[in-house]
Amino acid sequence: MKQILVSLLLLAFAASVAHAERRVALVIGNSGYEHVTQLTNPDNDAKGMAEKLTSLDFEVVTGTNLSLRDMRKTVREFIAKLEGADIALFFYAGHGLQVSGENYLVPIDAELNSYVDLEFEAMPANLVLNAMEHSTKVNLVFLDACRNNPLAENLARSMGTRSGSVGRGLAKIGSGVGSLISFATQPGNVALDGDGENSPFTTALIKHLGTPGQDITRDLVMVRRDVLEATKGQQVPWDNSSLTGEVILKQLEMVQPVEPEKPAINPQIELAYWDSIKSGESIAYFETYLSRYPDGQFADIARIRIDEIKAKAERDKARQNKPDATAEITYWQTIQNSTRPEMFESYITRYPKGIYADLARLKIESIKRQAEAEVRRKAQASAAAPNPVPERTATKRDEEITVAALTPDETPAGVIPSPVTTLSAEELATALQTELNRVGCSVGRVDGDWGNKSRRALRTYGREAGIELASLDPSPDILDQLKKSTGRVCPLTCGRNQELKNGRCVATRKPEPSGNGSKPSTKSKTADSCPKNPTIYGNKIIGRVPGVGRQTLTHPCGRKLACKGSKASWILSCNWI
């Protein structure tokens, strides 16, 4: 089967090549001679050959019953078409003669009363042959011009002793490489005009020329057999060939092979097959189904499943390649509120290009600068105080206040802030949540999920810091602002049964029962025992820290006071509520 298909493809290729050839033909038939008896068939022969050659894809130039002038004009038209042709063909039917070994084609107005008339009234056959061989590589010539010619007799009588140079029939013609010349009969013999519509030679040519898939030399063998049979052996067609390859004027028509009928698909079997693979997670299952049922009931679904499995595999691969930042975030949350620079240095050592690496460097610089500022402050205070007061041991609260004393707009020298615009959406949300927790605006768990709790925390931050926020969605500008905020911004809100004491939420003390079993007496504190200026108490408890935001305290006298720090100065103001 494979060999048959290959053969058919080769034939199709050969047919396409042959069809692409440019073929040009000249067909002349002269019957109506004016000065001798007219011939019966040459004009019919010319018409029949013209139709035959047209069916073989030749561009045909045709002329019948031509005078010398018309013959030259027709030949010139043919020669003009030879440029770029692949095959050239010349067919002539009519009177022809040979003189001194040269062949001449005779127009209908020739008289040939003298030898001189030959050059002016007849056309040399070589005029056409030389032009063909000069222009094309394959040349085919068919001459049905060897009839009994009375003009040759007139010419012989006029030549006297030189009449022997006028030969019988046509002379043998030498051909260049790539040419084939076929005569109606052998050189020196006379061809018959025939009793039918065409001469025996032309009849056989029209029948066999261009047999599909057959070389032209084989065509001429079949022509020779038909002519011998038609003339009972009196006329033997003859040819002279210098062709260098096969010339097939008509290729075999390609027969389209009949495809075997595909076996009918059993829908029940297909359905069972699909049920067995439809839940599969391997592309191979669905590719196998498509190869077996390319136009099946579930073909479209199979292709969709293949695309889904490929997309899932790509997502899984991308997820595996993405580093897990959970450990780093947990580490940072552990140290983010520390006032010890070595804690942040350890983070940078472990995560030199981490999410919070730039923030850690800022924290280190901030702590160092604040420590230096504290040393200078103490030195100045010591120099200004009249009586030196022994320094008390720094408490954790003092450390927190010291760190918070760094102004929000101050950026440590030599530290380049991190370009937060390079963070992904999830990383930006995580960084914002971390910073909001740091400044006391709790978002709860830091998970990168920017939900309602995170938005509420950001709204509270904006209100307490005196910042008008255009949006509650994460943005690099908000993160930059948060990084500049130091200390607590959002007020500390104590829970039930708790009270704010020294900046911390502590459990409310219950009164101890009296020894006699009676209810403990409670001495209510009235407004009379509260100081007039609550700001003094607020500064004493909270300290003069800029930008700390709004806080609510309870004075030992029982009244509550609301304190708010000024972002632009070190003044903290409190009011009774």
Coordinates of C-alpha atoms in Angstrom, one line a residue:
M1 CA 0.0 0.0 0.0
K2 CA 2.8 2.4 0.9
Q3 CA 4.6 1.7 -2.4
I4 CA 1.4 2.5 -4.3
L5 CA 1.0 5.8 -2.5
V6 CA 4.6 6.8 -3.2
S7 CA 4.1 5.9 -6.9
L8 CA 1.0 8.0 -7.1
L9 CA 2.7 11.0 -5.5
L10 CA 5.6 10.7 -8.0
L11 CA 3.1 10.6 -10.9
A12 CA 1.4 13.6 -9.5
F13 CA 4.7 15.5 -9.2
A14 CA 5.6 14.5 -12.8
A15 CA 2.2 15.6 -14.0
S16 CA 2.6 19.0 -12.3
V17 CA 6.0 19.5 -13.9
A18 CA 4.7 18.5 -17.3
H19 CA 1.8 20.8 -17.0
A20 CA 4.1 23.7 -16.1
E21 CA 6.0 23.3 -19.4
R22 CA 5.5 25.9 -22.1
R23 CA 4.8 24.4 -25.5
V24 CA 4.6 26.1 -28.8
A25 CA 3.6 24.6 -32.2
L26 CA 3.5 25.7 -35.9
V27 CA 1.0 23.9 -38.1
I28 CA 0.8 24.6 -41.9
G29 CA -1.3 22.8 -44.5
N30 CA -1.2 23.7 -48.2
S31 CA -3.8 22.2 -50.5
G32 CA -5.1 24.8 -53.0
Y33 CA -2.1 25.1 -55.4
E34 CA -2.7 27.7 -58.1
H35 CA -0.4 26.3 -60.9
V36 CA -0.7 22.5 -60.4
T37 CA -3.4 20.1 -59.4
Q38 CA -4.7 20.8 -55.9
L39 CA -4.2 18.3 -53.0
T40 CA -7.1 16.9 -51.1
N41 CA -6.0 16.5 -47.5
P42 CA -3.2 18.9 -46.3
D43 CA -5.6 21.6 -45.0
N44 CA -7.7 18.9 -43.2
D45 CA -4.4 17.5 -41.9
A46 CA -3.4 20.9 -40.5
K47 CA -6.8 21.5 -38.8
G48 CA -6.8 18.0 -37.2
M49 CA -3.2 18.4 -35.9
A50 CA -4.0 21.9 -34.6
E51 CA -6.9 20.5 -32.5
K52 CA -4.7 17.5 -31.3
L53 CA -1.8 19.8 -30.2
T54 CA -4.2 22.2 -28.5
S55 CA -5.5 19.3 -26.4
L56 CA -1.9 18.6 -25.4
D57 CA -1.4 22.1 -24.0
F58 CA 0.4 23.5 -27.1
E59 CA 0.1 27.2 -28.0
V60 CA -0.6 26.6 -31.8
V61 CA 0.1 29.0 -34.7
T62 CA -1.9 27.7 -37.7
G63 CA -1.9 28.5 -41.4
T64 CA -3.6 26.9 -44.4
N65 CA -3.3 27.5 -48.1
L66 CA -0.5 30.0 -47.6
S67 CA 1.3 32.0 -50.3
L68 CA 5.1 32.6 -49.9
R69 CA 4.5 35.9 -48.3
D70 CA 1.9 34.4 -45.9
M71 CA 4.2 31.5 -45.1
R72 CA 7.0 33.8 -44.1
K73 CA 4.7 35.9 -42.0
T74 CA 3.3 32.8 -40.2
V75 CA 6.8 31.4 -39.6
R76 CA 7.9 34.7 -38.2
E77 CA 5.0 34.8 -35.8
F78 CA 5.9 31.3 -34.6
I79 CA 9.6 32.1 -34.2
A80 CA 8.6 35.1 -32.0
K81 CA 6.9 32.8 -29.6
L82 CA 9.8 30.4 -29.2
E83 CA 11.5 32.5 -26.6
G84 CA 11.2 30.8 -23.2
A85 CA 9.4 27.7 -24.6
D86 CA 10.3 24.2 -23.3
I87 CA 9.1 22.3 -26.3
A88 CA 8.7 23.4 -30.0
L89 CA 6.8 21.4 -32.6
F90 CA 6.5 22.0 -36.4
F91 CA 4.0 20.1 -38.6
Y92 CA 3.8 20.6 -42.4
A93 CA 1.5 19.0 -44.9
G94 CA 1.7 19.9 -48.6
H95 CA 4.2 19.8 -51.5
G96 CA 7.8 19.7 -50.7
L97 CA 10.9 18.9 -52.7
Q98 CA 14.7 18.4 -52.4
V99 CA 17.2 20.0 -54.6
S100 CA 20.9 19.2 -54.2
G101 CA 20.2 17.6 -50.8
E102 CA 18.3 20.6 -49.5
N103 CA 14.5 20.4 -48.6
Y104 CA 12.1 23.1 -49.6
L105 CA 8.4 23.7 -48.6
V106 CA 6.3 24.9 -51.5
P107 CA 3.6 27.7 -51.0
I108 CA 0.4 27.6 -53.1
D109 CA 1.5 30.4 -55.5
A110 CA 4.8 28.8 -56.6
E111 CA 5.4 28.0 -60.3
L112 CA 9.1 26.9 -60.3
N113 CA 9.7 27.3 -64.0
S114 CA 13.4 27.7 -63.5
Y115 CA 16.2 27.0 -61.0
V116 CA 16.3 30.7 -60.1
D117 CA 12.6 30.6 -59.1
L118 CA 13.4 28.1 -56.4
E119 CA 15.1 30.8 -54.2
F120 CA 12.3 33.3 -54.7
E121 CA 9.2 31.0 -54.7
A122 CA 9.9 28.2 -52.1
M123 CA 10.9 28.3 -48.4
P124 CA 13.9 26.3 -47.1
A125 CA 12.9 23.8 -44.4
N126 CA 16.0 24.6 -42.5
L127 CA 14.8 28.2 -42.0
V128 CA 12.2 26.9 -39.5
L129 CA 14.4 24.1 -38.1
N130 CA 17.4 26.3 -37.3
A131 CA 15.2 28.8 -35.5
M132 CA 13.7 26.1 -33.3
E133 CA 17.1 24.5 -32.4
H134 CA 18.4 27.9 -31.5
S135 CA 15.6 28.7 -29.0
T136 CA 14.4 25.5 -27.4
K137 CA 16.0 22.4 -26.0
V138 CA 13.3 19.9 -27.3
N139 CA 12.2 20.2 -30.9
L140 CA 9.8 17.9 -32.7
V141 CA 9.3 18.2 -36.6
F142 CA 6.7 16.2 -38.6
L143 CA 6.8 16.6 -42.4
D144 CA 4.0 15.1 -44.5
A145 CA 5.4 16.7 -47.6
C146 CA 6.7 13.8 -49.7
R147 CA 3.8 13.6 -52.2
N148 CA 4.2 13.2 -56.0
N149 CA 5.1 16.7 -56.9
P150 CA 4.5 18.0 -60.4
L151 CA 6.4 21.3 -59.5
A152 CA 9.5 19.2 -59.0
E153 CA 9.1 17.8 -62.5
N154 CA 8.7 21.3 -64.0
L155 CA 11.9 22.4 -62.2
A156 CA 13.8 19.3 -63.4
R157 CA 12.8 20.0 -67.0
S158 CA 13.9 23.6 -66.8
M159 CA 17.3 22.6 -65.3
G160 CA 18.2 20.4 -68.3
T161 CA 21.4 18.5 -67.6
R162 CA 21.2 19.5 -64.0
S163 CA 17.8 17.9 -63.4
G164 CA 19.5 15.1 -61.5
S165 CA 19.9 17.4 -58.5
V166 CA 16.1 17.4 -58.1
G167 CA 15.5 14.4 -56.0
R168 CA 12.4 12.2 -55.4
G169 CA 10.6 13.0 -52.1
L170 CA 12.6 14.8 -49.3
A171 CA 16.2 14.5 -48.3
K172 CA 17.4 13.3 -45.0
I173 CA 17.9 16.2 -42.5
G174 CA 20.6 16.3 -39.9
S175 CA 19.4 17.4 -36.5
G176 CA 21.0 19.1 -33.5
V177 CA 21.0 17.7 -30.0
G178 CA 17.5 17.5 -28.6
S179 CA 15.6 17.3 -31.9
L180 CA 13.4 14.7 -33.6
I181 CA 12.5 14.9 -37.3
S182 CA 9.7 12.5 -38.5
F183 CA 8.9 12.0 -42.2
A184 CA 5.7 10.6 -43.7
T185 CA 8.0 8.1 -45.5
Q186 CA 11.6 7.2 -45.9
P187 CA 14.0 9.7 -47.6
G188 CA 13.7 9.6 -51.4
N189 CA 10.3 8.0 -51.4
V190 CA 6.9 9.5 -52.1
A191 CA 4.1 9.6 -49.5
L192 CA 0.5 9.0 -50.3
D193 CA -2.2 11.7 -49.9
G194 CA -4.8 9.0 -49.0
D195 CA -8.4 8.5 -49.8
G196 CA -9.8 9.6 -46.4
E197 CA -10.2 12.9 -44.7
N198 CA -6.5 12.8 -43.7
S199 CA -3.4 11.3 -45.1
P200 CA -2.4 7.9 -43.6
F201 CA 0.6 9.5 -41.8
T202 CA -1.5 12.3 -40.2
T203 CA -4.3 10.0 -39.3
A204 CA -1.9 7.8 -37.3
L205 CA -0.2 10.9 -35.7
I206 CA -3.6 12.2 -34.5
K207 CA -4.4 8.8 -33.1
H208 CA -1.2 8.0 -31.2
L209 CA 0.6 11.3 -30.5
G210 CA 0.4 12.0 -26.8
T211 CA -0.6 8.6 -25.6
P212 CA -0.8 9.0 -21.8
G213 CA 2.4 8.1 -20.0
Q214 CA 4.2 7.1 -23.3
D215 CA 7.4 8.4 -24.7
I216 CA 7.1 10.0 -28.2
T217 CA 9.5 7.5 -29.8
R218 CA 7.0 4.8 -28.7
D219 CA 4.2 6.9 -30.2
L220 CA 6.1 6.9 -33.6
V221 CA 6.5 3.1 -33.5
M222 CA 2.7 2.8 -33.3
V223 CA 2.3 5.4 -36.1
R224 CA 4.7 3.4 -38.3
R225 CA 2.6 0.2 -37.7
D226 CA -0.7 1.9 -38.6
V227 CA 0.8 3.5 -41.8
L228 CA 2.3 0.2 -43.0
E229 CA -1.1 -1.4 -42.5
A230 CA -3.1 1.3 -44.2
T231 CA -0.8 1.5 -47.3
K232 CA -0.2 -2.3 -47.4
G233 CA 3.5 -1.8 -46.9
Q234 CA 4.0 0.9 -49.7
Q235 CA 4.8 3.7 -47.2
V236 CA 7.2 3.4 -44.2
P237 CA 7.3 6.5 -41.9
W238 CA 10.9 7.3 -40.9
D239 CA 12.4 9.5 -38.2
N240 CA 15.8 10.9 -37.2
S241 CA 16.2 11.6 -33.4
S242 CA 18.9 13.1 -31.2
L243 CA 16.7 13.4 -28.1
T244 CA 18.6 13.0 -24.8
G245 CA 15.6 11.8 -22.7
E246 CA 12.0 10.8 -22.7
V247 CA 9.5 13.2 -24.1
I248 CA 6.0 12.4 -22.8
L249 CA 3.4 14.8 -24.2
K250 CA 0.7 13.6 -21.8
Q251 CA 1.2 12.2 -18.3
L252 CA -0.9 9.5 -16.8
E253 CA -3.9 10.8 -14.9
M254 CA -3.6 10.3 -11.2
V255 CA -6.2 8.0 -9.9
Q256 CA -7.4 9.0 -6.5
P257 CA -7.2 5.9 -4.3
V258 CA -10.4 4.8 -2.7
E259 CA -10.1 5.2 1.1
P260 CA -11.3 2.2 3.0
E261 CA -14.4 2.8 4.9
K262 CA -13.8 3.4 8.6
P263 CA -15.5 0.9 10.8
A264 CA -18.5 2.3 12.5
I265 CA -18.0 3.6 16.0
N266 CA -20.0 2.0 18.7
P267 CA -21.3 4.8 20.9
Q268 CA -21.6 2.5 23.9
I269 CA -18.0 1.5 23.7
E270 CA -16.9 5.1 23.3
L271 CA -19.0 6.1 26.3
A272 CA -17.5 3.4 28.5
Y273 CA -14.0 4.4 27.4
W274 CA -14.7 8.0 28.3
D275 CA -16.2 7.1 31.7
S276 CA -13.0 5.2 32.5
I277 CA -10.7 8.2 31.8
K278 CA -12.8 11.4 32.4
S279 CA -11.5 11.8 36.0
G280 CA -7.9 11.2 35.1
E281 CA -5.2 13.7 35.9
S282 CA -2.8 12.6 33.1
I283 CA -2.8 14.2 29.6
A284 CA -2.0 10.8 28.1
Y285 CA -5.5 9.5 28.9
F286 CA -7.2 12.3 26.8
E287 CA -4.6 12.2 24.0
T288 CA -5.3 8.5 23.6
Y289 CA -9.0 9.1 23.5
L290 CA -8.5 11.8 20.8
S291 CA -6.3 9.5 18.7
R292 CA -9.0 6.8 18.8
Y293 CA -12.0 9.1 18.5
P294 CA -10.8 12.4 16.9
D295 CA -14.4 13.4 16.1
G296 CA -15.9 11.7 19.1
Q297 CA -18.8 12.9 21.3
F298 CA -16.3 14.1 24.0
A299 CA -13.5 15.3 21.7
D300 CA -14.0 19.0 22.7
I301 CA -14.1 18.2 26.4
A302 CA -10.9 16.1 26.1
R303 CA -9.1 19.0 24.5
I304 CA -10.3 21.3 27.3
R305 CA -9.1 18.8 30.0
I306 CA -5.7 18.7 28.3
D307 CA -5.4 22.5 28.5
E308 CA -6.5 22.4 32.2
I309 CA -4.0 19.8 33.2
K310 CA -1.2 21.7 31.4
A311 CA -2.2 25.0 33.1
K312 CA -2.3 23.3 36.6
A313 CA 1.1 21.8 36.0
E314 CA 2.5 25.2 35.2
R315 CA 0.9 26.8 38.3
D316 CA 2.3 24.0 40.5
K317 CA 5.8 24.5 39.0
A318 CA 5.6 28.3 39.6
R319 CA 4.5 27.7 43.2
Q320 CA 7.4 25.4 43.8
N321 CA 9.9 27.8 42.4
K322 CA 8.5 30.7 44.6
P323 CA 10.4 30.9 47.9
D324 CA 8.4 30.4 51.1
A325 CA 8.6 33.6 53.1
T326 CA 6.6 32.3 56.1
A327 CA 9.8 31.7 58.2
E328 CA 11.2 35.1 57.4
I329 CA 8.0 36.9 58.3
T330 CA 7.8 35.0 61.6
Y331 CA 11.4 35.9 62.4
W332 CA 10.7 39.6 61.7
Q333 CA 7.5 39.7 63.8
T334 CA 9.6 38.3 66.7
I335 CA 12.2 41.1 66.6
Q336 CA 10.3 44.0 65.0
N337 CA 9.7 45.9 68.4
S338 CA 13.2 45.2 69.8
T339 CA 15.4 48.2 70.8
R340 CA 18.6 46.1 70.4
P341 CA 20.5 46.7 67.1
E342 CA 22.0 43.2 67.3
M343 CA 18.6 41.7 66.8
F344 CA 18.2 43.4 63.4
E345 CA 21.8 42.7 62.5
S346 CA 21.1 39.0 63.0
Y347 CA 18.1 39.3 60.7
I348 CA 20.2 40.9 58.0
T349 CA 22.8 38.2 58.4
R350 CA 20.2 35.5 57.8
Y351 CA 18.2 37.3 55.2
P352 CA 20.6 39.8 53.4
K353 CA 18.1 40.4 50.6
G354 CA 15.0 39.7 52.7
I355 CA 11.6 41.5 52.6
Y356 CA 12.5 43.7 55.6
A357 CA 16.3 44.0 55.0
D358 CA 16.1 47.7 54.3
L359 CA 13.7 48.3 57.2
A360 CA 16.1 46.4 59.5
R361 CA 19.0 48.7 58.4
L362 CA 16.8 51.7 59.1
K363 CA 16.0 50.3 62.6
I364 CA 19.7 49.8 63.4
E365 CA 20.6 53.3 62.4
S366 CA 17.6 54.7 64.3
I367 CA 18.5 52.9 67.5
K368 CA 22.1 54.1 67.3
R369 CA 21.2 57.7 66.6
Q370 CA 18.7 57.6 69.3
A371 CA 21.2 56.2 71.8
E372 CA 23.6 59.0 70.8
A373 CA 20.8 61.6 71.3
E374 CA 20.0 60.2 74.7
V375 CA 23.7 60.4 75.7
R376 CA 23.8 64.1 74.6
R377 CA 20.5 64.8 76.4
K378 CA 21.7 63.3 79.6
A379 CA 24.9 65.2 79.4
Q380 CA 23.1 68.5 78.8
A381 CA 20.6 67.8 81.6
S382 CA 23.5 66.9 84.0
A383 CA 25.3 70.1 83.1
A384 CA 22.2 72.3 83.6
A385 CA 21.0 70.7 86.9
P386 CA 22.2 72.5 90.1
N387 CA 22.3 69.4 92.1
P388 CA 23.1 66.2 90.4
V389 CA 20.4 63.7 90.8
P390 CA 21.5 60.1 90.8
E391 CA 20.4 58.5 87.6
R392 CA 17.8 55.8 87.9
T393 CA 18.1 52.6 86.1
A394 CA 16.5 52.8 82.7
T395 CA 13.4 50.8 82.5
K396 CA 11.9 49.2 79.5
R397 CA 9.4 52.0 79.3
D398 CA 12.3 54.5 79.0
E399 CA 13.8 52.5 76.2
E400 CA 10.5 52.6 74.3
I401 CA 10.2 56.4 74.8
T402 CA 13.7 56.9 73.7
V403 CA 13.2 55.0 70.5
A404 CA 10.0 56.9 69.9
A405 CA 11.8 60.2 70.1
L406 CA 13.1 59.9 66.5
T407 CA 11.2 62.4 64.3
P408 CA 9.0 60.8 61.6
D409 CA 10.7 62.6 58.8
E410 CA 14.2 61.8 59.9
T411 CA 16.1 59.4 57.6
P412 CA 19.5 58.1 58.9
A413 CA 22.4 59.4 56.9
G414 CA 23.9 57.0 54.4
V415 CA 20.8 54.7 54.4
I416 CA 18.9 54.4 51.2
P417 CA 15.2 53.5 51.7
S418 CA 14.0 50.3 50.0
P419 CA 12.2 50.8 46.7
V420 CA 8.9 49.4 47.9
T421 CA 7.5 49.8 44.4
T422 CA 9.3 46.5 43.6
L423 CA 7.2 44.5 46.0
S424 CA 4.4 42.2 44.8
A425 CA 0.8 42.8 45.9
E426 CA 1.1 40.1 48.5
E427 CA 4.5 41.3 49.8
L428 CA 3.2 44.9 50.0
A429 CA 0.2 43.8 52.0
T430 CA 2.4 41.8 54.3
A431 CA 4.8 44.8 54.9
L432 CA 1.8 47.1 55.6
Q433 CA 0.3 44.7 58.1
T434 CA 3.7 44.4 59.8
E435 CA 4.1 48.2 60.1
L436 CA 0.5 48.7 61.3
N437 CA 1.1 46.2 64.1
R438 CA 4.4 48.0 65.0
V439 CA 2.7 51.4 65.5
G440 CA -0.1 49.9 67.6
C441 CA -2.8 49.8 64.9
S442 CA -3.5 46.0 65.2
V443 CA -4.4 44.0 62.1
G444 CA -4.1 40.7 64.0
R445 CA -2.2 38.0 62.1
V446 CA 0.2 39.1 59.4
D447 CA -0.8 36.9 56.4
G448 CA -0.7 39.2 53.4
D449 CA -4.5 39.0 53.1
W450 CA -5.7 42.6 52.9
G451 CA -9.2 42.3 54.4
N452 CA -11.6 44.4 56.4
K453 CA -9.6 44.2 59.6
S454 CA -6.5 45.6 57.8
R455 CA -8.5 48.4 56.2
R456 CA -10.0 49.4 59.7
A457 CA -6.5 49.4 61.1
L458 CA -5.2 51.6 58.3
R459 CA -8.2 54.0 58.7
T460 CA -7.4 54.3 62.5
Y461 CA -3.8 55.0 61.7
G462 CA -4.8 57.8 59.3
R463 CA -7.1 59.4 61.8
E464 CA -4.7 59.2 64.7
A465 CA -1.7 60.4 62.7
G466 CA -3.7 63.3 61.1
I467 CA -3.2 61.9 57.6
E468 CA -6.0 62.1 55.0
L469 CA -5.9 58.8 53.1
A470 CA -7.2 58.7 49.5
S471 CA -7.6 54.9 49.6
L472 CA -7.6 52.1 52.1
D473 CA -5.9 49.8 49.7
P474 CA -2.2 48.9 50.0
S475 CA 0.2 51.4 48.2
P476 CA 3.9 52.1 48.4
D477 CA 3.3 55.7 49.5
I478 CA 1.4 54.5 52.6
L479 CA 4.1 52.0 53.4
D480 CA 6.7 54.7 53.2
Q481 CA 4.7 56.9 55.6
L482 CA 4.3 54.0 58.0
K483 CA 8.1 53.3 58.0
K484 CA 8.6 57.0 59.0
S485 CA 6.3 56.6 62.1
T486 CA 8.1 55.7 65.3
G487 CA 6.5 54.6 68.6
R488 CA 2.8 53.9 69.0
V489 CA 0.4 55.9 66.9
C490 CA -2.9 54.2 67.6
P491 CA -4.2 54.5 71.2
L492 CA -3.9 51.5 73.5
T493 CA -7.4 50.2 74.2
C494 CA -7.7 48.1 77.3
G495 CA -10.1 45.2 77.6
R496 CA -12.8 44.5 80.1
N497 CA -11.7 44.5 83.8
Q498 CA -8.5 46.2 82.7
E499 CA -7.2 49.7 83.2
L500 CA -4.4 51.7 81.6
K501 CA -1.5 52.2 84.0
N502 CA 1.9 53.5 83.1
G503 CA 1.1 53.1 79.4
R504 CA 0.1 49.4 79.9
C505 CA -3.2 47.6 80.4
V506 CA -3.3 45.9 83.8
A507 CA -6.1 44.0 85.6
T508 CA -8.4 46.1 87.8
R509 CA -7.8 45.4 91.5
K510 CA -10.8 44.2 93.4
P511 CA -11.2 45.5 97.0
E512 CA -10.2 43.1 99.7
P513 CA -13.0 42.0 102.1
S514 CA -13.0 43.4 105.7
G515 CA -12.2 41.1 108.6
N516 CA -15.6 41.5 110.3
G517 CA -17.5 40.1 107.3
S518 CA -19.1 43.3 106.4
K519 CA -19.0 44.7 102.9
P520 CA -15.8 46.6 102.2
S521 CA -16.3 50.3 102.4
T522 CA -15.4 52.1 99.2
K523 CA -14.3 55.5 99.4
S524 CA -15.4 57.1 96.1
K525 CA -13.0 59.5 94.6
T526 CA -14.7 62.7 93.5
A527 CA -13.8 65.3 91.0
D528 CA -12.6 67.5 93.9
S529 CA -9.5 65.4 94.2
C530 CA -8.6 65.6 90.5
P531 CA -6.0 68.2 89.4
K532 CA -7.1 71.1 87.3
N533 CA -4.5 70.5 84.6
P534 CA -4.7 66.9 83.3
T535 CA -1.8 67.6 80.8
I536 CA 0.8 67.4 83.6
Y537 CA -0.4 63.9 84.5
G538 CA -0.5 62.9 80.8
N539 CA 3.0 64.0 80.2
K540 CA 4.1 62.2 83.3
I541 CA 2.6 58.9 82.3
I542 CA 3.1 59.0 78.5
G543 CA 6.1 61.3 78.1
R544 CA 6.6 64.0 75.6
V545 CA 6.6 61.9 72.5
P546 CA 5.7 63.5 69.1
G547 CA 3.1 61.8 66.9
V548 CA 1.9 59.3 69.5
G549 CA -1.7 59.9 68.5
R550 CA -4.7 59.8 70.8
Q551 CA -4.7 57.9 74.1
T552 CA -7.3 57.6 76.9
L553 CA -6.1 57.4 80.5
T554 CA -7.7 57.1 83.9
H555 CA -6.5 59.4 86.6
P556 CA -6.1 58.0 90.2
C557 CA -8.9 60.4 91.1
G558 CA -11.3 58.3 89.0
R559 CA -11.8 60.6 86.0
K560 CA -10.7 59.8 82.5
L561 CA -8.6 62.0 80.3
A562 CA -8.0 62.0 76.6
C563 CA -4.4 62.9 75.5
K564 CA -3.2 63.7 72.0
G565 CA 0.3 64.3 70.9
S566 CA 1.2 66.9 68.3
K567 CA 2.9 65.6 65.2
A568 CA 4.9 68.7 64.6
S569 CA 6.1 69.4 68.1
W570 CA 6.9 67.8 71.5
I571 CA 3.8 69.1 73.2
L572 CA 1.2 66.6 74.6
S573 CA -2.2 68.0 75.5
C574 CA -4.8 66.2 77.7
N575 CA -8.4 67.0 78.5
W576 CA -10.9 65.6 81.1
I577 CA -13.7 63.6 79.5

